[in-house]
Amino acid sequence: MKIHSFTVQPNLPDNIKFLEELASDMWFTWNWPAILLFMQIDPKLWTDSRRNPKWMLGCVPQKRLEELSRDEAFVQQVNKVKEAYYNYKNNPHTWYKEHKREQGDMLTAYFSMEYGIGEGLPIYSGGLGMLAGDHIKSASDLGMPIIGVGLFYKKGYVQQLLNREGWQNEEYPDNDWAHMAVEHVCDKDGKEIIVEVPLGANESVKACVWRVNVGRTDLYLLDTNLQENTPAQRLITEKLYGGDRENRIRQEIVLGIGGVKALNAMGMHPTVYHINEGHSAFLLIQRIIDIMRERNMDFAQAREIVWASSVFTTHTPVIAGNEHFDPVLVRKYMQYYAEQMGIGWEEFLALGKEKADSATFCMTVLALRLTAYANGVAKLHGVVSREMWRNLWPSLPVDEVPIDSITNGIHSSSWVSHEINDLYRKYLYNGNQLDEVDPSETALWDKVKDIPDEELWAVHGQRKTKLINMARSRLKAQLKRQGFDVMTVNKTSRVLKPDVLTIGFARRFATYKRATLLFKDLDRLDKIVNHPLRPVQFVFAGKAHPADTAGKEFIKTIYNLTQNDPRFKNKIIFIEDYNMNIARYMVQGVDVWLNNPIRPMEASGTSGMKAAVNGALMLSILDGWWDEVGPCDFGWSIGGAEKYASDAERDAVEAESLYNLLEQEIAPTYYAKNDKGFSSGWLALMKKSIHQIAPVFNTNRMVKEYYEKFYVGANNFGQLLSQDNHAAQVAAWRKKIADNWFRVSVTDITPAFDKAILMGDKVHFRARVFLGALSPEDIQVELYLGTRGALGGIQKEDAVDMHVAGNDGDAYIYEVEISPFNSGRQDYALRILPACDKVPNVLTPFFIRWEE
């Protein structure tokens, strides 16, 4: 049977036709007046559409559209939003335009496996996608030239369905691309752009490209679900993280290699490539191949340009959580690419192996070896990452491992409730309702204190009521689907109470996040939940990965307690099918946000930031971003940074800390209510928390930090190495270093200290350095100062460059004179590193020589 298709577009009257354009730009997702327009058309249809206006407009009867076009108030609102939209799109005074400082025209391509832009575009699963979506939105707000690259999945990420026993089942609904805010990318002749991506030497797959408008920027998504592909190839982009290990590597080839090819096909030439987690690291390989062909370079030369202009962000603080592949599988798909680069298979394999004898090929290692700029996503995660990957820089002190940190943030406008945002605009932004504001401008937040307690508490109460109503509605639908009787279903109207201290916990149900820690002592929890004067209620939500049986068991445990234990029924609830919409209700409505992972396994976490900007207070382990805030006097930290003898001891101590905080500090503060019905002490904490957290933990600050720390340098060094044979010069310098490094040595010849050194005295240090065929211009000699640690190394306090003072036969004499910066015992060592002013840093590939 041959099936033909055609598409019918809604026919909007001219005076509201702008709604079509608005529905096709994800800008609407973070602008409440725009969202309100769609809600006014048909509130039920808006909910049924999963907040997808393009789908909704196609379902609105023509009669309703004509009616709206005659509604003067509605048309006036449309025009107001239209004006704000065009002012935003055409604003000549963006942050980027007023702070631009790189050379030439920068364009950053940001690659990620998932993006959380809005519920109507379900190509996300969790925190990585939320962060990527918020990164792109802040790039738009700042006017920064960043484009996103990802995959377009035929099926949205798993929908969670709990059975009557609380076991998680999964469904994967098809994405209806014809009714989503996406469009095919076409060439100048109107023909769809299709790229061909080799999957090894004997197979290739075709992918089309979709564009998603995100305010001032764009997100490009590759899709292999094409008629000309085989059934197996069409499955590559069927599901996010779907299929077996072989399908996963095929996905990552399409994302990385296909993404580069797609940008080339669209005539885009990014100057910086940003790899968000290791999934897209194969893009580095395609970039090297392209540069070799275009500029007639060899592998070593092209590698220099790619390395200098690439940025890598790692998100996973455990080795096993990073992407590993069997070398046999990698060879099946990537030997073809190794041959194009002119390198042997073992040399290619070494790019992704942590050590020579490593059993797997790791995408994180590949990214770290081929990018000059790398970072973790919180300060603590930077520390953890440097320790994790120190084997790539053997003999380098772990503190100097070149993995920086840039702490994650949130796109504040996407997560703050419109009610509290109205308060912010009234008291912080002088009443401006549609003008752009930058949440990273810290001075704005000094005015939080000016918000009257009564108004802040009233708004918070509105959001809590909305959370409770949403929870009741969701639970009612869930129980109906599970086949419960009418009486049981109707009892959902008694779930939760608006005047009770409400604590939220929502995230991916990985076991290290310890969703069940609260339930360690049920009798103790009973006393907290059912305290006669200070009761506490809890709202849980979250999905386990479909293959994570242990995570599913956690969900089942909590669900059964909420349903079957009379002590907790209606007071602790689990909301099914956690998504962006449920997340908003929760972070905007709870009083306290609970976060209790095993430290330091939470790389960053952002849900608490979302709750904080809405006035919720934090109750968290000192992990991820909260390690940079707590302990503090506007939130609560569970335990400290202690190390424990066992997992059981850690869980027991931290559960006890959690219960004590709830009983002795949190509940008493919340319930110390005045005659106006609220606790002034609690309101003071809310304001201080907002003041301290909101201006710092947002993606505007984060993206500015990426720009200043990484993008400017990556752009400039990439352009430098692309000019005047510089890449060839650097590659020749690298080879010279590698060929001669075994001859390099340094010996201390500082005269013995024959008298006491006083503070302020000058100390003269001397070293004899043998360089073989190298010259002093090729290297740097450093006096490495600090104090000797317990394990024999030196805890660095400073590294001072020494300078050439003369020759001693075949050796060079290096000297430096300094004044001691501390009294007491001082330790020092001598070392040699390569030196070149044409590279961002000299630690990859890695050479170092300490005095032996």
Coordinates of N, CA and C in Angstrom, one line a residue, residues 172-354:
Y172 N 7.7 4.9 25.0 CA 8.5 5.9 24.2 C 7.5 6.4 23.1
P173 N 6.8 7.5 23.4 CA 5.9 8.1 22.4 C 6.7 8.7 21.2
D174 N 6.1 8.6 20.0 CA 6.8 9.2 18.9 C 6.7 10.7 18.9
N175 N 7.8 11.3 18.5 CA 7.8 12.8 18.4 C 7.1 13.1 17.0
D176 N 6.1 14.0 17.1 CA 5.4 14.4 15.9 C 6.1 15.7 15.3
W177 N 7.1 15.5 14.5 CA 7.9 16.6 14.0 C 7.1 17.6 13.2
A178 N 6.0 17.2 12.6 CA 5.2 18.1 11.8 C 4.5 19.2 12.7
H179 N 4.4 18.9 14.0 CA 3.7 19.8 14.9 C 4.7 20.2 16.0
M180 N 5.9 20.3 15.7 CA 6.9 20.8 16.7 C 7.6 22.0 16.1
A181 N 8.3 22.7 17.0 CA 9.0 24.0 16.6 C 10.3 23.7 15.9
V182 N 10.2 22.9 14.9 CA 11.4 22.5 14.1 C 11.1 22.7 12.6
E183 N 12.2 22.9 11.9 CA 12.1 23.0 10.4 C 13.3 22.4 9.7
H184 N 13.1 21.8 8.6 CA 14.2 21.3 7.8 C 15.1 22.4 7.4
V185 N 16.4 22.1 7.4 CA 17.4 23.0 6.9 C 17.6 22.7 5.4
C186 N 17.4 23.7 4.6 CA 17.6 23.6 3.1 C 18.7 24.4 2.6
D187 N 19.2 24.1 1.4 CA 20.2 24.9 0.7 C 19.6 26.0 0.0
K188 N 20.4 26.8 -0.7 CA 19.9 28.0 -1.4 C 18.8 27.7 -2.5
D189 N 18.8 26.4 -2.9 CA 17.8 26.0 -4.0 C 16.6 25.4 -3.4
G190 N 16.5 25.5 -2.0 CA 15.3 24.9 -1.4 C 15.3 23.4 -1.2
K191 N 16.4 22.8 -1.4 CA 16.6 21.3 -1.3 C 17.1 21.0 0.1
E192 N 16.5 20.0 0.7 CA 16.9 19.6 2.1 C 18.3 19.2 2.1
I193 N 19.0 19.7 3.1 CA 20.5 19.4 3.3 C 20.5 18.0 3.9
I194 N 21.2 17.1 3.2 CA 21.5 15.7 3.7 C 23.0 15.5 3.7
V195 N 23.5 15.0 4.9 CA 24.9 14.7 5.0 C 25.1 13.2 5.0
E196 N 26.2 12.7 4.5 CA 26.5 11.3 4.5 C 27.6 11.0 5.5
V197 N 27.4 10.1 6.4 CA 28.4 9.9 7.5 C 28.9 8.4 7.4
P198 N 30.1 8.2 7.1 CA 30.7 6.9 7.0 C 30.6 6.2 8.4
L199 N 30.1 5.0 8.4 CA 30.2 4.1 9.6 C 31.2 3.0 9.4
G200 N 32.5 3.4 9.4 CA 33.5 2.5 9.0 C 33.7 2.6 7.5
A201 N 34.5 1.6 7.0 CA 34.9 1.6 5.6 C 33.8 1.1 4.6
N202 N 32.8 0.3 5.2 CA 31.9 -0.4 4.3 C 30.4 0.0 4.4
E203 N 30.2 1.1 5.2 CA 28.8 1.5 5.4 C 28.8 3.0 5.6
S204 N 27.7 3.6 5.2 CA 27.5 5.0 5.5 C 26.0 5.3 5.7
V205 N 25.7 6.3 6.5 CA 24.3 6.6 6.8 C 24.1 8.0 6.4
K206 N 22.8 8.3 6.0 CA 22.5 9.6 5.6 C 21.7 10.3 6.8
A207 N 21.9 11.6 6.9 CA 21.2 12.3 8.0 C 20.7 13.6 7.5
C208 N 19.4 14.0 7.7 CA 19.0 15.3 7.4 C 19.2 16.2 8.7
V209 N 19.0 17.5 8.5 CA 19.2 18.5 9.6 C 18.0 19.3 9.8
W210 N 17.6 19.4 11.1 CA 16.5 20.2 11.6 C 17.0 21.4 12.3
R211 N 16.3 22.5 12.2 CA 16.7 23.7 12.9 C 15.6 24.0 13.9
V212 N 16.1 24.4 15.1 CA 15.2 24.9 16.2 C 15.6 26.3 16.5
N213 N 14.7 27.2 16.3 CA 15.0 28.6 16.6 C 14.9 28.8 18.2
V214 N 16.0 29.3 18.7 CA 16.0 29.6 20.2 C 16.4 31.0 20.4
G215 N 15.4 31.9 20.2 CA 15.7 33.3 20.4 C 16.7 33.8 19.3
R216 N 17.8 34.3 19.8 CA 18.8 34.9 18.9 C 19.7 33.8 18.3
T217 N 19.6 32.6 18.7 CA 20.5 31.6 18.2 C 19.7 30.4 17.7
D218 N 20.4 29.3 17.3 CA 19.8 28.2 16.7 C 20.4 26.9 17.2
L219 N 19.5 25.8 17.2 CA 20.0 24.5 17.6 C 19.7 23.6 16.3
Y220 N 20.8 22.9 15.9 CA 20.7 22.0 14.7 C 20.7 20.5 15.2
L221 N 19.7 19.8 14.6 CA 19.6 18.4 15.1 C 19.7 17.4 13.9
L222 N 20.5 16.4 14.0 CA 20.6 15.4 12.9 C 19.7 14.3 13.1
D223 N 19.2 13.8 12.0 CA 18.1 12.8 12.0 C 18.4 11.7 11.0
T224 N 18.5 10.4 11.4 CA 18.8 9.4 10.4 C 17.5 8.6 10.0
N225 N 16.4 9.1 10.5 CA 15.1 8.4 10.2 C 14.6 8.8 8.8
L226 N 15.4 8.3 7.8 CA 15.1 8.6 6.4 C 14.8 7.4 5.6
Q227 N 14.0 7.5 4.6 CA 13.6 6.4 3.8 C 14.8 5.7 3.1
E228 N 15.8 6.5 2.7 CA 16.9 5.9 2.0 C 17.9 5.1 2.9
N229 N 17.7 5.2 4.2 CA 18.5 4.4 5.2 C 17.9 3.0 5.4
T230 N 18.7 2.1 5.8 CA 18.2 0.8 6.2 C 17.5 0.9 7.5
P231 N 16.7 -0.1 7.9 CA 16.0 -0.1 9.2 C 16.9 0.1 10.4
A232 N 18.1 -0.6 10.3 CA 19.0 -0.5 11.4 C 19.6 0.9 11.5
Q233 N 19.8 1.6 10.4 CA 20.4 2.9 10.4 C 19.3 3.9 10.8
R234 N 18.0 3.7 10.5 CA 17.0 4.6 10.9 C 16.8 4.5 12.5
L235 N 17.2 3.4 13.1 CA 17.1 3.3 14.5 C 18.2 4.1 15.3
I236 N 19.2 4.6 14.6 CA 20.3 5.2 15.2 C 19.8 6.4 16.0
T237 N 18.9 7.2 15.4 CA 18.3 8.4 16.2 C 16.9 8.1 16.6
E238 N 16.6 6.9 16.9 CA 15.2 6.6 17.3 C 15.0 7.0 18.8
K239 N 16.0 6.6 19.7 CA 15.8 6.9 21.1 C 17.1 7.6 21.7
L240 N 16.9 8.5 22.6 CA 18.0 9.1 23.3 C 18.6 8.0 24.2
Y241 N 19.9 7.7 24.0 CA 20.6 6.7 24.8 C 20.0 5.3 24.6
G242 N 19.4 5.1 23.4 CA 18.7 3.8 23.1 C 19.6 2.8 22.5
G243 N 19.2 1.5 22.6 CA 19.9 0.4 21.9 C 21.1 -0.1 22.7
D244 N 21.8 -1.0 22.0 CA 23.0 -1.6 22.6 C 24.2 -0.7 22.4
R245 N 25.4 -1.3 22.8 CA 26.7 -0.5 22.7 C 27.0 -0.2 21.3
E246 N 26.6 -1.1 20.4 CA 27.0 -0.8 19.0 C 26.1 0.4 18.5
N247 N 24.8 0.4 18.9 CA 24.0 1.5 18.4 C 24.5 2.8 19.1
R248 N 25.0 2.7 20.3 CA 25.5 3.9 21.0 C 26.7 4.5 20.3
I249 N 27.6 3.7 19.8 CA 28.8 4.3 19.1 C 28.3 4.8 17.8
R250 N 27.3 4.2 17.2 CA 26.8 4.8 15.9 C 26.2 6.1 16.1
Q251 N 25.4 6.2 17.2 CA 24.8 7.5 17.6 C 25.9 8.6 17.7
E252 N 27.0 8.2 18.4 CA 28.0 9.2 18.7 C 28.8 9.6 17.5
I253 N 28.9 8.7 16.5 CA 29.6 9.0 15.3 C 28.7 10.0 14.5
V254 N 27.4 9.7 14.5 CA 26.5 10.7 13.8 C 26.5 12.0 14.4
L255 N 26.5 12.1 15.8 CA 26.5 13.3 16.5 C 27.8 14.1 16.2
G256 N 28.9 13.5 16.4 CA 30.2 14.2 16.4 C 30.6 14.4 14.9
I257 N 30.8 13.3 14.2 CA 31.3 13.4 12.8 C 30.2 14.0 11.9
G258 N 29.0 13.5 12.1 CA 27.9 14.0 11.3 C 27.6 15.5 11.6
G259 N 27.8 15.9 12.8 CA 27.5 17.3 13.2 C 28.5 18.2 12.5
V260 N 29.8 17.8 12.5 CA 30.8 18.7 11.8 C 30.4 18.7 10.3
K261 N 30.1 17.6 9.7 CA 29.7 17.6 8.3 C 28.5 18.5 8.0
A262 N 27.5 18.4 8.9 CA 26.3 19.2 8.7 C 26.6 20.7 8.7
L263 N 27.5 21.1 9.7 CA 27.9 22.5 9.7 C 28.6 23.0 8.5
N264 N 29.5 22.1 8.0 CA 30.1 22.4 6.7 C 29.1 22.5 5.6
A265 N 28.2 21.6 5.5 CA 27.2 21.6 4.5 C 26.3 22.9 4.5
M266 N 26.1 23.4 5.7 CA 25.3 24.6 5.8 C 26.2 25.9 5.6
G267 N 27.5 25.7 5.4 CA 28.3 26.9 5.1 C 28.7 27.6 6.4
M268 N 28.7 26.9 7.5 CA 29.1 27.4 8.8 C 30.5 26.9 9.2
H269 N 31.3 27.8 9.7 CA 32.7 27.5 10.0 C 33.0 28.0 11.4
P270 N 32.6 27.2 12.4 CA 32.9 27.6 13.8 C 34.4 27.8 14.1
T271 N 34.7 28.8 14.9 CA 36.1 29.0 15.3 C 36.4 28.3 16.6
V272 N 35.3 27.9 17.3 CA 35.5 27.1 18.6 C 34.5 26.0 18.6
Y273 N 34.9 24.8 19.1 CA 34.0 23.7 19.3 C 34.0 23.3 20.7
H274 N 32.8 23.2 21.3 CA 32.6 22.9 22.7 C 31.9 21.6 22.8
I275 N 32.6 20.6 23.5 CA 32.1 19.2 23.6 C 31.5 19.1 25.0
N276 N 30.2 19.0 25.1 CA 29.5 18.9 26.4 C 29.3 17.4 26.7
E277 N 30.2 16.9 27.6 CA 30.4 15.5 27.9 C 30.9 14.7 26.7
G278 N 31.5 13.5 26.9 CA 32.3 12.9 25.9 C 31.6 12.3 24.7
H279 N 30.2 12.3 24.7 CA 29.5 11.6 23.6 C 29.9 12.1 22.2
S280 N 30.2 13.4 22.1 CA 30.4 14.0 20.7 C 31.9 14.1 20.4
A281 N 32.8 13.5 21.1 CA 34.2 13.7 21.0 C 34.8 13.3 19.6
F282 N 34.0 12.4 18.9 CA 34.5 12.0 17.6 C 34.5 13.2 16.6
L283 N 33.9 14.3 17.0 CA 34.0 15.5 16.1 C 35.4 16.0 15.9
L284 N 36.2 15.7 17.0 CA 37.6 16.1 16.9 C 38.4 15.4 15.7
I285 N 38.0 14.2 15.5 CA 38.6 13.4 14.5 C 38.2 14.0 13.1
Q286 N 36.9 14.2 12.9 CA 36.5 14.8 11.6 C 37.1 16.2 11.4
R287 N 37.3 16.9 12.4 CA 37.9 18.3 12.2 C 39.3 18.1 11.8
I288 N 40.1 17.2 12.4 CA 41.4 17.0 12.0 C 41.5 16.6 10.5
I289 N 40.6 15.6 10.1 CA 40.6 15.2 8.7 C 40.3 16.3 7.8
D290 N 39.3 17.1 8.1 CA 38.9 18.3 7.2 C 40.1 19.2 7.1
I291 N 40.8 19.5 8.2 CA 41.9 20.5 8.1 C 43.0 19.9 7.3
M292 N 43.3 18.6 7.5 CA 44.4 18.0 6.7 C 44.1 18.2 5.2
R293 N 42.8 17.9 4.8 CA 42.5 18.0 3.4 C 42.5 19.5 2.9
E294 N 41.8 20.3 3.6 CA 41.7 21.7 3.2 C 43.0 22.5 3.1
R295 N 43.9 22.2 4.0 CA 45.1 23.0 4.1 C 46.4 22.2 3.8
N296 N 46.2 21.0 3.3 CA 47.3 20.2 2.9 C 48.3 20.0 4.0
M297 N 47.8 19.7 5.2 CA 48.6 19.5 6.4 C 48.7 18.0 6.7
D298 N 49.7 17.6 7.6 CA 49.7 16.3 8.1 C 48.9 16.2 9.4
F299 N 48.8 15.0 10.0 CA 48.1 14.8 11.2 C 48.6 15.7 12.3
A300 N 49.9 15.8 12.5 CA 50.4 16.5 13.7 C 50.1 18.0 13.6
Q301 N 50.1 18.5 12.3 CA 49.8 20.0 12.2 C 48.4 20.3 12.4
A302 N 47.5 19.4 11.8 CA 46.1 19.7 11.9 C 45.6 19.5 13.4
R303 N 46.2 18.5 14.0 CA 45.9 18.3 15.4 C 46.1 19.5 16.3
E304 N 47.2 20.3 16.0 CA 47.5 21.5 16.8 C 46.3 22.5 16.7
I305 N 45.8 22.7 15.5 CA 44.7 23.6 15.3 C 43.5 23.2 16.1
V306 N 43.1 21.9 15.9 CA 41.9 21.3 16.5 C 42.1 21.4 18.1
W307 N 43.2 21.0 18.6 CA 43.5 21.0 20.0 C 43.3 22.4 20.6
A308 N 43.9 23.4 19.9 CA 43.9 24.7 20.5 C 42.6 25.4 20.4
S309 N 41.6 24.9 19.6 CA 40.4 25.6 19.4 C 39.2 24.8 19.9
S310 N 39.5 23.8 20.8 CA 38.4 22.9 21.3 C 38.3 23.0 22.8
V311 N 37.0 22.9 23.3 CA 36.7 23.0 24.7 C 36.0 21.7 25.1
F312 N 36.3 21.2 26.3 CA 35.6 20.0 26.7 C 35.1 20.1 28.2
T313 N 33.8 19.8 28.4 CA 33.2 19.8 29.7 C 32.9 18.4 30.1
T314 N 33.5 18.0 31.2 CA 33.1 16.6 31.8 C 32.1 16.8 32.9
H315 N 31.2 15.9 33.0 CA 30.1 16.0 34.0 C 30.1 14.8 35.0
T316 N 30.9 13.8 34.8 CA 30.7 12.6 35.5 C 31.9 12.3 36.5
P317 N 31.6 12.3 37.8 CA 32.7 12.1 38.8 C 33.1 10.7 39.1
V318 N 32.7 9.7 38.3 CA 33.1 8.3 38.5 C 33.6 7.8 37.2
I319 N 34.7 7.0 37.2 CA 35.3 6.5 36.0 C 34.2 5.7 35.2
A320 N 33.5 4.8 35.9 CA 32.5 3.9 35.2 C 31.4 4.7 34.5
G321 N 31.1 5.9 35.0 CA 30.0 6.7 34.4 C 30.4 7.4 33.1
N322 N 31.7 7.4 32.7 CA 32.2 8.0 31.5 C 32.0 6.9 30.4
E323 N 31.9 7.4 29.1 CA 31.6 6.6 28.0 C 32.8 5.7 27.6
H324 N 32.7 4.4 27.7 CA 33.8 3.4 27.4 C 33.3 2.5 26.3
F325 N 34.2 2.2 25.3 CA 33.8 1.2 24.3 C 34.9 0.1 24.2
D326 N 34.5 -1.0 23.8 CA 35.4 -2.1 23.5 C 36.3 -1.7 22.3
P327 N 37.6 -1.9 22.4 CA 38.4 -1.5 21.3 C 38.1 -2.2 20.0
V328 N 37.6 -3.4 20.1 CA 37.2 -4.2 18.8 C 36.1 -3.4 18.1
L329 N 35.1 -2.9 18.9 CA 34.0 -2.2 18.4 C 34.4 -0.8 17.8
V330 N 35.4 -0.2 18.5 CA 35.9 1.1 18.0 C 36.6 0.9 16.7
R331 N 37.4 -0.2 16.6 CA 38.1 -0.5 15.4 C 37.2 -0.7 14.2
K332 N 36.1 -1.4 14.4 CA 35.1 -1.6 13.3 C 34.7 -0.3 12.7
Y333 N 34.5 0.7 13.5 CA 33.9 2.0 13.0 C 35.0 3.1 12.7
M334 N 36.1 3.0 13.4 CA 37.0 4.1 13.4 C 38.4 3.9 12.7
Q335 N 38.7 2.6 12.3 CA 39.9 2.4 11.6 C 39.9 3.2 10.3
Y336 N 38.7 3.3 9.7 CA 38.6 4.0 8.5 C 39.0 5.5 8.7
Y337 N 38.7 6.1 9.8 CA 39.1 7.4 10.1 C 40.5 7.6 10.4
A338 N 41.1 6.6 11.1 CA 42.5 6.6 11.4 C 43.3 6.6 10.1
E339 N 42.9 5.8 9.1 CA 43.6 5.7 7.8 C 43.5 7.1 7.1
Q340 N 42.4 7.8 7.2 CA 42.3 9.1 6.6 C 43.2 10.1 7.3
M341 N 43.5 9.9 8.6 CA 44.4 10.8 9.3 C 45.9 10.4 9.1
G342 N 46.1 9.2 8.4 CA 47.4 8.8 8.2 C 48.2 8.3 9.4
I343 N 47.4 7.8 10.4 CA 48.1 7.2 11.6 C 47.7 5.8 11.7
G344 N 48.6 5.0 12.4 CA 48.3 3.6 12.6 C 47.2 3.4 13.6
W345 N 46.7 2.1 13.6 CA 45.6 1.8 14.5 C 46.0 2.0 16.0
E346 N 47.1 1.5 16.3 CA 47.6 1.6 17.7 C 47.7 3.1 18.2
E347 N 48.2 3.9 17.3 CA 48.3 5.4 17.6 C 46.9 6.0 17.8
F348 N 46.0 5.6 17.0 CA 44.6 6.1 17.2 C 44.0 5.6 18.5
L349 N 44.2 4.3 18.7 CA 43.6 3.7 20.0 C 44.2 4.4 21.2
A350 N 45.5 4.8 21.2 CA 46.1 5.4 22.3 C 45.5 6.8 22.6
L351 N 44.8 7.4 21.6 CA 44.1 8.7 21.9 C 43.0 8.5 22.9
G352 N 42.4 7.3 23.0 CA 41.3 7.1 23.9 C 41.6 6.2 25.0
K353 N 42.9 5.8 25.3 CA 43.2 4.9 26.4 C 43.9 5.7 27.5
E354 N 43.4 5.5 28.7 CA 44.0 6.3 29.8 C 45.4 5.9 30.0

